[in-house]
Coordinates of C-alpha atoms in Angstrom, one line a residue:
Chain A
M1 CA -7.5 -32.2 10.1
D2 CA -4.9 -33.2 13.1
K3 CA -5.1 -32.0 16.2
N4 CA -2.0 -29.4 15.9
K5 CA -3.6 -28.0 13.5
Q6 CA -6.1 -27.6 15.1
K7 CA -5.2 -26.6 18.7
S8 CA -3.1 -23.9 16.2
I9 CA -6.1 -22.2 14.7
I10 CA -8.0 -22.3 18.2
E11 CA -4.7 -19.9 19.6
S12 CA -4.6 -17.5 16.8
I13 CA -8.5 -17.2 17.2
L14 CA -8.4 -16.7 21.0
F15 CA -5.3 -14.1 20.1
A16 CA -6.8 -12.4 17.6
M17 CA -10.0 -12.0 20.3
G18 CA -9.0 -10.9 23.1
E19 CA -11.8 -11.3 24.8
P20 CA -13.8 -14.3 25.7
V21 CA -14.4 -16.3 23.3
S22 CA -17.2 -20.1 23.3
A23 CA -16.2 -23.5 22.7
N24 CA -19.0 -23.4 20.5
E25 CA -17.9 -20.1 18.8
I26 CA -15.0 -21.9 17.2
A27 CA -16.7 -24.9 17.0
Q28 CA -18.6 -23.5 14.4
S29 CA -15.3 -22.1 12.7
L30 CA -13.8 -25.2 12.4
N31 CA -17.0 -27.2 11.7
L32 CA -16.6 -29.3 14.5
E33 CA -18.4 -30.5 17.6
P34 CA -18.1 -28.9 20.5
G35 CA -17.1 -31.1 22.9
K36 CA -14.0 -32.1 20.9
I37 CA -13.5 -28.5 20.2
K38 CA -13.8 -28.0 24.4
N39 CA -11.7 -31.0 25.1
V40 CA -9.1 -29.6 22.6
L41 CA -9.1 -25.9 24.2
D42 CA -8.9 -27.7 28.0
E43 CA -5.6 -29.6 26.9
I44 CA -4.2 -26.4 25.6
A45 CA -5.5 -25.1 28.9
E46 CA -3.4 -27.8 30.6
E47 CA -0.4 -27.8 28.5
S48 CA 0.6 -24.3 28.6
E49 CA -0.6 -24.5 32.8
K50 CA 2.5 -27.1 33.0
E51 CA 4.3 -25.8 31.1
N52 CA 4.5 -22.4 32.6
R53 CA 4.0 -20.2 29.1
G54 CA 3.8 -17.1 29.0
I55 CA 0.4 -17.1 27.7
L56 CA -1.8 -18.8 29.3
I57 CA -6.1 -19.9 29.3
K58 CA -8.7 -18.7 31.4
R59 CA -11.7 -20.6 30.8
M60 CA -15.0 -18.8 32.8
N61 CA -17.9 -20.7 32.9
S62 CA -17.8 -22.5 28.9
K63 CA -15.6 -19.4 27.9
Y64 CA -11.6 -18.9 27.4
Q65 CA -9.8 -15.9 27.0
M66 CA -5.7 -15.8 26.4
C67 CA -4.5 -13.8 29.1
T68 CA -0.6 -13.5 30.0
N69 CA 0.7 -16.0 33.6
P70 CA 0.0 -14.0 36.6
D71 CA 3.7 -15.1 37.9
N72 CA 5.3 -12.3 34.9
Y73 CA 3.5 -9.8 36.1
E74 CA 6.7 -7.3 37.7
Y75 CA 8.2 -7.6 34.4
I76 CA 5.0 -6.7 32.4
H77 CA 3.2 -4.3 34.6
G78 CA 6.2 -1.8 34.8
L79 CA 6.8 -2.0 31.0
L80 CA 3.0 -1.5 30.1
Y81 CA 2.7 1.0 32.2
E82 CA 5.3 3.2 30.9
K83 CA 4.4 2.8 27.6
N84 CA 0.4 3.5 28.6
K85 CA 1.7 7.1 30.7
G86 CA 3.6 7.9 27.8
N87 CA 2.1 9.0 24.5
L88 CA -0.4 7.2 22.9
S89 CA -0.1 4.1 21.1
Q90 CA -0.9 3.8 17.4
A91 CA -3.8 1.6 18.4
A92 CA -5.1 4.3 20.9
L93 CA -4.6 7.0 18.4
E94 CA -6.3 5.5 15.9
T95 CA -9.2 4.3 17.9
L96 CA -9.5 8.1 19.1
A97 CA -9.4 9.6 15.3
I98 CA -12.4 7.1 14.7
V99 CA -14.8 8.6 18.0
A100 CA -13.1 11.6 17.1
Y101 CA -14.6 11.7 13.7
K102 CA -17.9 9.2 13.4
Q103 CA -18.6 10.2 16.7
P104 CA -21.5 9.4 18.4
V105 CA -19.7 5.9 17.8
T106 CA -20.1 2.3 18.5
R107 CA -17.4 -0.7 20.0
V108 CA -18.3 -2.1 16.8
E109 CA -18.5 0.1 14.4
I110 CA -14.6 1.6 15.4
E111 CA -13.5 -2.3 15.7
S112 CA -14.8 -2.5 12.0
L113 CA -12.9 -0.7 10.5
R114 CA -9.9 -0.9 12.6
G115 CA -9.6 -4.8 12.2
V116 CA -8.4 -5.8 15.7
K117 CA -10.8 -6.1 19.1
S118 CA -10.5 -2.2 20.4
S119 CA -12.0 -2.4 24.2
S120 CA -8.8 -2.4 25.7
S121 CA -7.8 1.1 23.8
I122 CA -11.2 2.4 24.4
Q123 CA -10.9 1.7 28.2
T124 CA -7.2 3.4 27.4
L125 CA -8.8 6.7 26.2
I126 CA -11.4 6.7 28.5
D127 CA -9.0 6.4 31.3
R128 CA -7.6 10.5 29.9
T129 CA -10.4 11.2 29.5
L130 CA -10.5 11.3 26.1
I131 CA -13.0 10.5 25.5
R132 CA -16.8 9.2 27.3
E133 CA -19.9 6.9 26.6
A134 CA -22.4 9.1 25.1
G135 CA -25.8 7.0 26.0
K136 CA -26.9 3.8 24.1
L137 CA -27.4 2.9 20.8
D138 CA -31.5 2.2 19.9
A139 CA -30.3 -1.0 18.3
P140 CA -30.5 -4.7 19.1
G141 CA -28.4 -5.1 22.4
K142 CA -28.2 -1.9 23.7
P143 CA -24.8 -0.7 22.4
I144 CA -22.6 2.2 24.2
L145 CA -21.9 4.7 21.7
Y146 CA -18.6 6.6 23.0
E147 CA -17.7 10.6 21.6
T148 CA -15.1 12.5 22.9
T149 CA -15.1 15.1 25.7
L150 CA -13.7 18.6 26.0
E151 CA -10.6 17.6 27.8
F152 CA -10.0 16.2 24.4
L153 CA -10.5 19.7 23.2
K154 CA -7.9 21.0 25.4
Y155 CA -5.1 18.5 25.2
A156 CA -6.0 19.2 21.1
D157 CA -5.9 22.8 21.4
I158 CA -8.9 23.5 19.4
G159 CA -11.6 25.8 20.8
S160 CA -14.3 22.7 18.9
L161 CA -14.8 20.2 16.8
K162 CA -15.4 22.8 14.3
E163 CA -12.5 25.1 14.5
L164 CA -10.4 22.8 12.0
P165 CA -10.2 23.6 9.1
A166 CA -8.1 20.2 8.1
F167 CA -11.0 18.3 10.1
E168 CA -13.6 19.9 7.8
E169 CA -12.2 19.1 4.8
F170 CA -11.2 16.2 6.1
V171 CA -14.9 15.6 6.8
E172 CA -15.8 16.4 3.7
G173 CA -13.5 14.1 1.7
I174 CA -13.8 11.1 3.7
Q175 CA -17.5 10.9 5.7
E176 CA -19.4 9.8 2.4
K177 CA -16.6 6.6 2.1
I178 CA -17.2 5.9 5.3
N179 CA -20.9 5.6 5.1
Chain B
M1 CA -5.4 -8.0 -35.4
N2 CA -8.2 -7.9 -32.2
Y3 CA -7.5 -5.9 -29.5
E4 CA -9.7 -7.2 -26.9
V5 CA -7.3 -5.4 -24.0
E6 CA -9.0 -2.8 -22.5
L7 CA -6.9 0.4 -22.2
E8 CA -8.0 1.3 -18.7
E9 CA -5.3 -1.8 -17.2
F10 CA -2.5 0.3 -18.5
Q11 CA -0.4 1.9 -15.6
G12 CA 1.1 4.2 -18.0
P13 CA 2.9 4.3 -21.4
F14 CA 5.2 1.9 -20.7
D15 CA 2.8 -0.5 -19.8
L16 CA 1.0 -0.7 -22.9
L17 CA 4.3 -0.1 -24.2
L18 CA 5.3 -3.5 -22.7
H19 CA 2.0 -5.0 -23.2
L20 CA 3.1 -5.3 -26.9
V21 CA 6.1 -6.3 -27.1
N22 CA 5.3 -8.9 -24.5
K23 CA 2.5 -10.0 -27.7
H24 CA 4.8 -10.0 -30.4
E25 CA 7.5 -12.1 -28.6
I26 CA 10.1 -9.1 -29.5
D27 CA 13.3 -8.6 -27.9
I28 CA 12.7 -5.0 -26.4
F29 CA 16.3 -3.8 -27.5
D30 CA 15.5 -4.7 -30.9
I31 CA 11.7 -3.5 -31.4
P32 CA 10.4 -3.2 -35.0
I33 CA 9.7 0.3 -34.4
S34 CA 7.1 1.2 -36.9
S35 CA 4.9 -1.8 -36.3
I36 CA 5.1 -0.7 -33.0
T37 CA 4.3 2.4 -33.5
R38 CA 1.2 1.9 -35.5
Q39 CA -0.4 -0.4 -33.1
Y40 CA 0.3 1.9 -30.1
L41 CA -2.0 5.3 -31.7
E42 CA -4.7 2.2 -32.5
Y43 CA -4.6 2.1 -28.9
L44 CA -4.9 5.9 -28.6
D45 CA -7.2 6.0 -31.0
R46 CA -9.4 3.1 -29.3
I47 CA -9.0 5.2 -25.8
K48 CA -10.4 8.8 -27.6
Q49 CA -13.0 6.2 -29.2
K50 CA -13.6 5.6 -25.4
D51 CA -13.8 8.8 -24.7
L52 CA -11.1 8.0 -21.7
E53 CA -9.2 10.6 -20.3
L54 CA -5.6 10.5 -22.3
T55 CA -2.9 11.5 -20.2
S56 CA 0.2 14.1 -22.0
E57 CA 2.1 11.0 -20.4
F58 CA 0.7 8.8 -23.1
I59 CA 1.2 11.5 -25.8
L60 CA 4.6 12.0 -24.5
V61 CA 5.2 8.3 -25.6
A62 CA 3.7 8.8 -29.1
S63 CA 5.8 11.7 -30.3
K64 CA 8.7 9.8 -28.7
L65 CA 7.7 6.5 -30.9
I66 CA 7.3 8.5 -34.1
E67 CA 10.8 10.6 -33.7
I68 CA 12.8 7.0 -33.4
K69 CA 10.8 5.8 -35.9
S70 CA 12.0 9.1 -38.1
K71 CA 15.5 8.7 -37.1
M72 CA 15.4 5.2 -38.1
L73 CA 14.8 6.1 -41.5
L74 CA 18.2 8.8 -41.7
P75 CA 21.4 7.3 -42.5
V76 CA 23.1 5.5 -39.2
E77 CA 24.5 8.6 -36.3
E78 CA 28.0 7.1 -34.8
D79 CA 29.2 7.9 -31.5
Q80 CA 33.0 9.3 -30.8
N81 CA 34.0 6.0 -30.8
G82 CA 32.3 5.4 -34.1
D83 CA 29.6 2.6 -32.4
E84 CA 26.8 3.2 -34.7
I85 CA 23.6 4.3 -32.6
D86 CA 20.5 3.0 -32.4
P87 CA 18.0 5.8 -31.9
R88 CA 15.5 2.9 -30.3
E89 CA 17.9 2.9 -27.3
E90 CA 17.1 4.8 -24.9
L91 CA 13.7 4.0 -24.5
A92 CA 14.7 0.4 -24.6
Q93 CA 16.8 1.1 -21.7
R94 CA 13.4 2.7 -19.9
L95 CA 11.0 0.1 -20.4
Y96 CA 13.1 -2.5 -19.8
E97 CA 14.1 -1.4 -16.3
Y98 CA 10.4 -0.3 -15.9
K99 CA 9.6 -4.3 -16.4
I100 CA 12.4 -5.1 -13.5
F101 CA 10.1 -2.9 -11.4
K102 CA 7.1 -4.6 -12.9
E103 CA 8.7 -7.8 -11.7
I104 CA 9.4 -6.8 -8.6
S105 CA 5.7 -5.6 -8.4
S106 CA 4.5 -9.3 -8.7
F107 CA 7.1 -10.0 -6.0
M108 CA 5.6 -7.6 -3.8
K109 CA 1.9 -8.4 -4.2
S110 CA 3.0 -12.4 -3.6
K111 CA 3.8 -11.5 -0.5
E112 CA 0.7 -8.5 0.5
E113 CA -1.4 -12.3 0.6
V114 CA 0.7 -13.0 3.5
Y115 CA 0.5 -9.8 5.3
L116 CA -3.3 -9.2 4.6
R117 CA -4.1 -12.6 6.5
T118 CA -1.9 -11.8 9.5
C119 CA -3.4 -10.5 12.3
F120 CA -2.3 -8.2 15.2
K121 CA -4.1 -7.2 18.5
D122 CA -4.1 -4.0 20.6
P123 CA -2.0 -3.7 24.1
E124 CA -3.9 -5.1 27.2
Y125 CA -5.6 -2.3 28.8
V126 CA -3.6 -1.4 32.3
E127 CA -5.2 1.1 35.1
I128 CA -3.2 4.7 35.2
K129 CA -3.6 5.4 38.8
Q130 CA -2.4 9.0 38.0
E131 CA -3.5 11.6 35.9
I132 CA -2.6 12.0 33.0
E133 CA -1.9 15.6 30.3
T134 CA -1.8 14.0 27.2
E135 CA -0.7 15.9 24.5
I136 CA -2.5 15.6 21.3
D137 CA -0.5 16.3 18.3
L138 CA -3.9 16.6 15.5
D139 CA -1.2 15.7 12.8
E140 CA -0.6 12.3 14.3
L141 CA -4.6 11.8 14.8
L142 CA -5.1 12.7 11.5
K143 CA -2.4 10.4 10.0
A144 CA -4.2 7.5 12.0
L145 CA -7.1 8.3 10.7
R146 CA -5.9 8.3 7.2
N147 CA -4.0 4.9 8.0
V148 CA -7.1 3.3 9.1
L149 CA -9.7 4.4 6.4
A150 CA -6.9 3.7 3.9
T151 CA -6.6 -0.3 5.7
A152 CA -10.1 -0.4 5.2
D153 CA -9.9 -0.6 2.2
L154 CA -12.4 3.1 2.2
L155 CA -9.9 5.6 0.2
K156 CA -9.2 5.1 -2.7
E157 CA -6.5 6.5 -4.5
D158 CA -8.6 8.2 -7.2
D159 CA -10.6 10.2 -4.4
F160 CA -7.6 11.9 -3.4
K161 CA -6.3 13.1 -6.6
V162 CA -6.6 17.1 -7.1
H163 CA -8.9 17.3 -9.7
K164 CA -7.3 21.0 -11.1
I165 CA -10.1 22.4 -13.1
Q166 CA -8.5 23.5 -16.1
K167 CA -10.6 26.8 -18.5
E168 CA -10.2 24.6 -21.8
T169 CA -8.1 27.2 -24.1
V170 CA -8.4 25.0 -27.6
R171 CA -10.9 22.1 -28.5
I172 CA -9.5 19.5 -30.9
E173 CA -13.1 20.8 -33.4
D174 CA -10.6 24.0 -33.4
K175 CA -7.4 22.9 -34.4
V176 CA -9.1 19.8 -36.5
I177 CA -10.0 23.4 -38.3
E178 CA -6.9 24.7 -37.6
I179 CA -4.9 22.2 -39.3
Q180 CA -7.3 22.3 -42.7
R181 CA -6.6 25.7 -43.5
V182 CA -2.8 25.1 -42.9
L183 CA -3.1 22.5 -45.7
E184 CA -5.7 24.5 -47.4
M185 CA -3.0 27.6 -48.1
R186 CA 0.0 24.3 -48.1
N187 CA 0.0 21.1 -49.4
E188 CA 2.2 19.5 -46.9
V189 CA 3.6 20.6 -43.2
L190 CA 5.8 19.0 -41.4
F191 CA 4.9 17.2 -38.0
Q192 CA 6.4 19.3 -36.0
E193 CA 5.5 22.7 -37.6
L194 CA 2.1 22.3 -36.2
F195 CA 3.5 21.4 -32.6
E196 CA 5.3 25.1 -33.3
G197 CA 4.1 28.2 -30.8
C198 CA 2.0 25.6 -28.5
K199 CA 2.3 27.2 -25.5
S200 CA 1.0 24.0 -23.1
A201 CA 0.6 20.9 -23.1
T202 CA -2.7 20.5 -23.5
I203 CA -2.5 22.9 -26.3
V204 CA -0.4 19.8 -27.6
I205 CA -1.9 17.2 -26.4
T206 CA -4.8 18.4 -28.3
T207 CA -3.0 19.5 -31.7
F208 CA -1.8 15.6 -31.5
L209 CA -5.7 14.8 -31.1
A210 CA -6.8 16.2 -33.8
L211 CA -4.0 14.9 -35.9
L212 CA -5.1 11.4 -35.0
Q213 CA -8.6 12.4 -35.7
L214 CA -7.9 13.5 -38.7
I215 CA -5.3 11.0 -40.2
K216 CA -8.3 8.1 -39.1
N217 CA -10.8 10.1 -40.7
N218 CA -8.7 10.2 -43.8
I219 CA -8.7 13.3 -44.1
I220 CA -5.0 13.5 -44.4
S221 CA -2.1 11.4 -44.8
Y222 CA 1.3 11.7 -43.4
K223 CA 4.6 9.7 -44.9
Q224 CA 8.3 10.0 -44.3
H225 CA 10.9 10.1 -47.2
K226 CA 13.5 8.5 -46.8
N227 CA 16.2 11.2 -46.7
F228 CA 14.3 13.3 -44.4
E229 CA 14.2 13.1 -40.7
N230 CA 10.3 14.9 -40.3
I231 CA 7.0 13.2 -41.1
I232 CA 5.3 14.9 -43.6
I233 CA 1.4 15.4 -43.4
S234 CA -0.6 16.7 -46.7
R235 CA -4.4 16.3 -47.5
C236 CA -5.6 13.0 -48.8
E237 CA -5.7 12.3 -52.1
G238 CA -9.5 13.0 -53.7
Chain C
M1 CA 17.2 -17.2 35.9
D2 CA 16.7 -20.0 33.7
K3 CA 16.3 -19.9 29.7
N4 CA 12.2 -21.1 30.5
K5 CA 11.1 -19.1 32.6
Q6 CA 12.7 -16.3 30.2
K7 CA 10.8 -17.3 27.7
S8 CA 8.3 -17.3 29.6
I9 CA 8.6 -13.2 30.5
I10 CA 9.1 -12.6 27.0
E11 CA 5.6 -14.5 25.3
S12 CA 3.7 -11.9 28.2
I13 CA 5.9 -9.7 27.6
L14 CA 5.5 -9.5 23.9
F15 CA 1.3 -10.4 24.5
A16 CA 1.0 -7.7 26.3
M17 CA 2.5 -4.9 24.3
G18 CA 0.0 -5.9 20.8
E19 CA 2.5 -3.3 19.5
P20 CA 6.1 -4.0 18.3
V21 CA 8.9 -3.9 21.4
S22 CA 12.5 -4.0 21.3
A23 CA 14.7 -6.1 22.0
N24 CA 16.5 -3.3 24.4
E25 CA 13.3 -2.6 26.0
I26 CA 12.4 -6.3 27.5
A27 CA 16.3 -6.5 28.3
Q28 CA 15.8 -4.1 30.6
S29 CA 12.5 -5.3 32.5
L30 CA 14.4 -8.4 32.2
N31 CA 17.7 -6.7 34.0
L32 CA 19.6 -8.8 31.2
E33 CA 21.5 -8.0 28.3
P34 CA 20.0 -7.0 25.3
G35 CA 22.0 -9.5 23.2
K36 CA 21.3 -12.4 25.2
I37 CA 16.8 -11.6 25.0
K38 CA 17.4 -11.3 21.0
N39 CA 18.6 -14.8 21.6
V40 CA 16.0 -16.2 23.1
L41 CA 13.5 -13.7 20.8
D42 CA 14.9 -15.6 17.7
E43 CA 14.2 -19.0 19.2
I44 CA 11.0 -18.5 20.2
A45 CA 10.4 -17.2 17.0
E46 CA 11.7 -20.5 15.5
E47 CA 10.4 -22.7 17.2
S48 CA 7.0 -21.6 17.0
E49 CA 7.4 -21.3 13.1
K50 CA 8.8 -25.0 12.8
E51 CA 6.0 -26.3 15.2
N52 CA 3.2 -24.2 13.3
R53 CA 1.5 -22.3 16.1
G54 CA -1.3 -20.5 15.5
I55 CA 0.9 -17.2 17.9
L56 CA 3.5 -16.6 15.8
I57 CA 6.9 -13.6 15.9
K58 CA 7.3 -11.1 13.4
R59 CA 10.7 -9.5 13.2
M60 CA 11.6 -5.8 12.2
N61 CA 14.6 -4.5 12.3
S62 CA 15.2 -5.2 16.2
K63 CA 11.8 -5.5 17.2
Y64 CA 9.4 -8.0 17.7
Q65 CA 5.9 -8.1 18.0
M66 CA 3.5 -11.7 17.9
C67 CA 0.6 -12.2 15.2
T68 CA -1.5 -14.5 14.6
N69 CA -0.3 -17.3 12.0
P70 CA -1.4 -16.3 8.5
D71 CA -2.9 -20.2 7.5
N72 CA -5.4 -19.8 10.0
Y73 CA -6.5 -16.7 8.7
E74 CA -9.9 -18.1 6.9
Y75 CA -10.9 -19.7 10.5
I76 CA -10.5 -16.7 12.4
H77 CA -11.9 -14.0 9.7
G78 CA -15.2 -15.0 10.1
L79 CA -15.1 -14.5 13.9
L80 CA -14.0 -11.0 14.1
Y81 CA -15.7 -8.7 11.2
E82 CA -15.8 -8.6 7.8
K83 CA -13.9 -6.5 7.0
N84 CA -11.4 -7.2 4.1
K85 CA -7.8 -5.5 3.9
G86 CA -7.3 -3.4 0.9
N87 CA -5.2 -4.8 -1.8
L88 CA -2.8 -2.6 -3.1
S89 CA -3.9 -1.2 -6.9
Q90 CA -0.9 -2.6 -9.6
A91 CA 0.2 2.2 -9.6
A92 CA 0.9 1.4 -5.7
L93 CA 2.6 -1.9 -6.0
E94 CA 4.8 -0.2 -8.6
T95 CA 5.4 2.1 -6.9
L96 CA 6.2 0.7 -3.6
A97 CA 8.5 -1.5 -5.5
I98 CA 10.8 1.1 -6.6
V99 CA 10.7 2.8 -3.6
A100 CA 11.8 -0.1 -1.9
Y101 CA 14.6 -1.3 -4.2
K102 CA 16.0 2.9 -4.8
Q103 CA 15.7 4.1 -1.4
P104 CA 15.7 7.2 -0.6
V105 CA 14.0 8.3 -3.5
T106 CA 12.4 11.4 -4.9
R107 CA 8.5 11.2 -6.4
V108 CA 10.8 12.6 -9.7
E109 CA 12.7 9.2 -9.9
I110 CA 9.6 7.6 -9.5
E111 CA 7.7 8.8 -12.0
S112 CA 10.6 8.9 -14.4
L113 CA 10.8 4.8 -14.2
R114 CA 7.1 4.3 -14.5
G115 CA 6.4 6.5 -16.7
V116 CA 3.4 7.7 -15.2
K117 CA 2.7 10.3 -12.6
S118 CA 3.0 8.9 -9.0
S119 CA 2.0 11.2 -6.3
S120 CA -1.6 9.6 -5.5
S121 CA 0.2 6.1 -5.3
I122 CA 2.3 7.6 -2.8
Q123 CA 0.2 9.2 -0.9
T124 CA -1.6 6.0 -0.2
L125 CA 1.7 4.2 0.5
I126 CA 2.3 7.3 3.1
D127 CA -2.0 6.5 4.2
R128 CA -0.8 2.7 4.9
T129 CA 2.2 3.2 6.6
L130 CA 4.6 1.7 4.0
I131 CA 6.7 4.5 3.2
R132 CA 6.9 7.7 4.9
E133 CA 9.5 11.0 3.8
A134 CA 13.4 10.7 4.2
G135 CA 14.0 14.2 4.9
K136 CA 14.9 16.0 1.2
L137 CA 17.6 15.9 -1.1
D138 CA 20.3 18.7 -1.6
A139 CA 20.0 19.8 -5.2
P140 CA 18.0 21.8 -7.1
G141 CA 14.1 23.0 -6.1
K142 CA 14.4 20.3 -2.2
P143 CA 12.5 17.5 -3.6
I144 CA 11.5 15.1 -0.4
L145 CA 13.1 11.7 -0.6
Y146 CA 11.2 8.5 0.5
E147 CA 11.8 5.6 2.1
T148 CA 10.2 2.2 3.3
T149 CA 8.9 2.0 7.3
L150 CA 8.7 -1.1 9.9
E151 CA 5.2 -1.5 8.4
F152 CA 6.9 -2.4 5.3
L153 CA 9.2 -5.0 6.9
K154 CA 5.8 -6.5 7.8
Y155 CA 4.5 -6.2 5.1
A156 CA 7.3 -7.9 3.0
D157 CA 7.5 -10.7 5.6
I158 CA 11.0 -10.3 6.3
G159 CA 13.0 -8.8 9.1
S160 CA 15.2 -6.3 7.6
L161 CA 15.7 -4.9 4.5
K162 CA 18.7 -7.0 3.4
E163 CA 16.9 -10.0 3.5
L164 CA 14.9 -8.7 -0.1
P165 CA 16.5 -10.4 -2.7
A166 CA 18.7 -9.0 -4.7
F167 CA 17.4 -6.6 -7.4
E168 CA 19.9 -9.0 -9.2
E169 CA 17.7 -12.2 -9.0
F170 CA 14.8 -10.2 -11.0
V171 CA 17.3 -9.0 -13.6
E172 CA 18.5 -12.6 -14.0
G173 CA 14.9 -13.5 -14.0
I174 CA 14.4 -11.3 -16.9
Q175 CA 16.5 -12.4 -18.5
E176 CA 15.9 -16.1 -18.2
K177 CA 12.6 -15.3 -19.7
I178 CA 14.0 -13.6 -22.7
N179 CA 15.9 -16.1 -23.6

């Protein structure tokens, strides 16, 4: 595998993961030595910084994460802020739907249903007080559980989760398929 | 002939017909109607033997084939311009159109691989410093959920079919007896006479299945005289 | 603002927004003409494709969205989730083919072309947001019309419906096979 292909794959991984990823994890996925991957990662990070690209790579200890170039902050922030202030994005709506129907539910469950890293959508929903933490699952790593809030019922204009016939019908039809 | 193809594979009667046409490398617009009809009916019979659900669409095309077959025996009709009318024309045209869309569907399939291998990401989180009242449209919420579940391959089409439980008004066994009774009183009966007075598609289907069963068991036979448009049903000799 | 700066900002915006963004929105944020932004966007899209980068840009009508390079899927897949996005069934594919080329189209038309009932296939395609309702036909019974969506453009890997192969191409393809 030539270096350009390696770079391309690393870019894809960092983009899709969104969160910090270690050189080890990437190395495993490419079946290459971690030291080699570290070099390539550092090279990409340097290049994008030198070229003043819109997406940079942040290094924290041995982990790497993609982020936007802080120089562009003023242009992104306005757009992102306006979008987030308005109605829920499709991503947030999907996440909310899963929490509503599967609660209490962990982030990993949400992400495996959506197939997309969902921590930013979860955070957005928490900010809007539509979902909240509901203790921890008694499992390795003690992952946080999420559930909907009273505000969710208020904003959805329903008295209780059980009040909705559509909701119930849906749950009946789908519950066993999710489990 | 060995029919190895499982019947469940077919998307419908056109799919089955197209399969038969392709198998024998026949021109869609020049189908040897009697042999294709025979093979088509043999397939239907196999569905029945396997106790699979035979949908009304398959039966509908079966009767269409039989109709065409009988029309082929009649003197050739001409249209207003004096051109000969091919009784197969309409069905051929529909098959041809179906074939084109089947071709397009394999094109779609080829695109799917790229689509399923592409990953997107969620919007980045940005802290909103004011309190926001979020209106939630429950329809939208449900749609979002259905989308998640459908893409996650948790919803298979069939799971969402509404299964109407219909009271069976006529059973095949009853129809078998009824047809035999008619044939006890008369030596021959016209194919379509058996369908007269059928009040619902279910009864038509049941009657047709009963006929198939009787033909298969060599209790009745069907024939067409050259100059007759109709299929004549009669008891087998002996 | 030089072009490199524009490119950098656009990259940042597309990354941060995640979902499809229109050239207009970006143009507003940069206080530049939409036409100019469209050109820069197309340039970035072309470059990243030509260089076989890990992050590509998908164009759907006038909207743009970042995504991973499908060639790298096998390497990302293991790191994300063991979720396999479901393939469409043959029935759904046939229905999608008809909607794509006959839109706007009614259920009855779809069924007469396929020769079988198609309501569950239509529902599957709606659930996967590949097709949607597009008003009603002005005819007895006011049947619902269906059309393809933005997601369909993503699915077909095209920028607009005009990029679909002409219907005649498939007709010719069949004719060749027959002869």
